[in-house]
Amino acid sequence: MAFISYTLLNYLLPFWLVQILILDEADRLLDMGFQKQINYIISRLPKLRRTGLFSATQTEAVEELSKAGLRNPVRVEVRAETKSLSNSVSSEQLASSKTPSGLHLEYLECEADKKASQLVDLLVKTKSKKVIVYFMTCACVDYWGVVLPCLNALKGFSLIALHGKMKQTAREKALASFTSLSSGILLCTDVAARGLDIPGVDCIVQYDPPQDPNVFVHRVGRTARLGRQGSAIVFLLPKEEAYIEFLRLRRVPLQERKCIDDVADVVHQIRSAALKDRDVMEKGLRAFVSFIRAYKEHHCSYIFRWKELEIGKLGTGYGLLQLPSMPEVKHHSLSTEGFTPVENINMDDIKFKDKSREKQRKKNLQTKKEREQQESKPEKPKKVTNAAASVMRKKTAKQRRAAQTIEDEEELTREYRLLKKLKKGAIDETEFAKLTGTEDLV
């Protein structure tokens, strides 16, 4: 957008010949701060043209832009009619929905320590399908991208990680790999929530609900495209159930998916992987910390209340060996119930599987140990000397005599003043003797 604006400003292009202007993901362009450039581009184009603003979420800013930049704007909104059953009425009712009619939306409510096991069970059941799993942060994608392939149930699955902190070439390679698969799993952040047309996606899993509720529609919009069928599932904690009603009011109705009780617990396998490889252990800690800090920034903070997070269960669900020491845990009484740390384990003893990384780690530990030993050595006591005597020693004999003469003159001047006070009767003889140091002679 900035490049187009710069080109129009600095190069003589026949922009007056433009007949059609299309702004895709218009709300996102405005969120990124391009409103000034968009307004400039529109001002340089001919008024007799066709303009289209496209987005799954129409914000107030988009509405204002359409009024300012479009002549006789017409709003075209695509809606699907979905059939729903009322609790009190058995007959079918039609409800307006923002999502396609071919999209089946569900929510799965379970405790934080059960989420990982429920996810693995779901992925096993959709083995032959193309699935996208959304996480809250890049660190979470990195962690689960390393952990999930270690689990017995997911051996042989095609798991691909994609997030915004990857280099552009790595992202393009990951996206191309997933696009070419007939079945597989893409683990990603909201970098893949919009603007991507990945063919054949069957299921969307939102392991973490998005920080911005507007992104929810964009996430689920990766499936059920062009009249195809698709399904989407969002994981919610018991204290987040108000999110269901919130989405319903936004014309995104969800149906309940029962939490399966007899799924295999994968926490033991995750912890085992962390004990065998320090990389897994460290990524788990980073993911856990990043999740809590991202959770604090939820736009729907009245639903996603971070001070009510049960970090004990959350830490268990992440397969942590020990809970990390972080300010959010220290200064707030967050519940650690449900977490049992691994006993008789020194975290420093856990090694990297990668030999080069382990060699570097040991080198760093040795350097740190030597530095601590150096800092802990007692300092030699310094010889205390008389400052005045030291100064006198540095002076020459002539300088010392001159200094002594000045002192004698000051002493005589002081005694002369005291003598004048004695004559005037301001002080008596006893006081005079005391001030001049001659009281023993009186």
Tab-separated table of N, CA and C in Angstrom, residues 71 186 189 238 278 293:
chain	number	residue	atom	x	y	z
A	71	ARG	N	-18.867	6.641	-4.134
A	71	ARG	CA	-20.075	7.398	-4.515
A	71	ARG	C	-21.235	6.420	-4.565
A	186	LEU	N	-1.562	-28.475	9.958
A	186	LEU	CA	-0.814	-27.214	9.996
A	186	LEU	C	-1.001	-26.595	11.374
A	189	THR	N	-0.256	-19.706	13.940
A	189	THR	CA	-0.848	-18.570	14.653
A	189	THR	C	-1.796	-17.858	13.691
A	238	PRO	N	-13.785	-24.174	31.299
A	238	PRO	CA	-15.110	-24.019	31.919
A	238	PRO	C	-15.466	-22.574	32.260
A	278	ARG	N	16.492	-31.207	26.281
A	278	ARG	CA	16.364	-29.881	26.901
A	278	ARG	C	15.627	-28.913	25.994
A	293	ARG	N	0.947	-14.447	29.160
A	293	ARG	CA	1.080	-13.014	28.869
A	293	ARG	C	0.182	-12.599	27.707
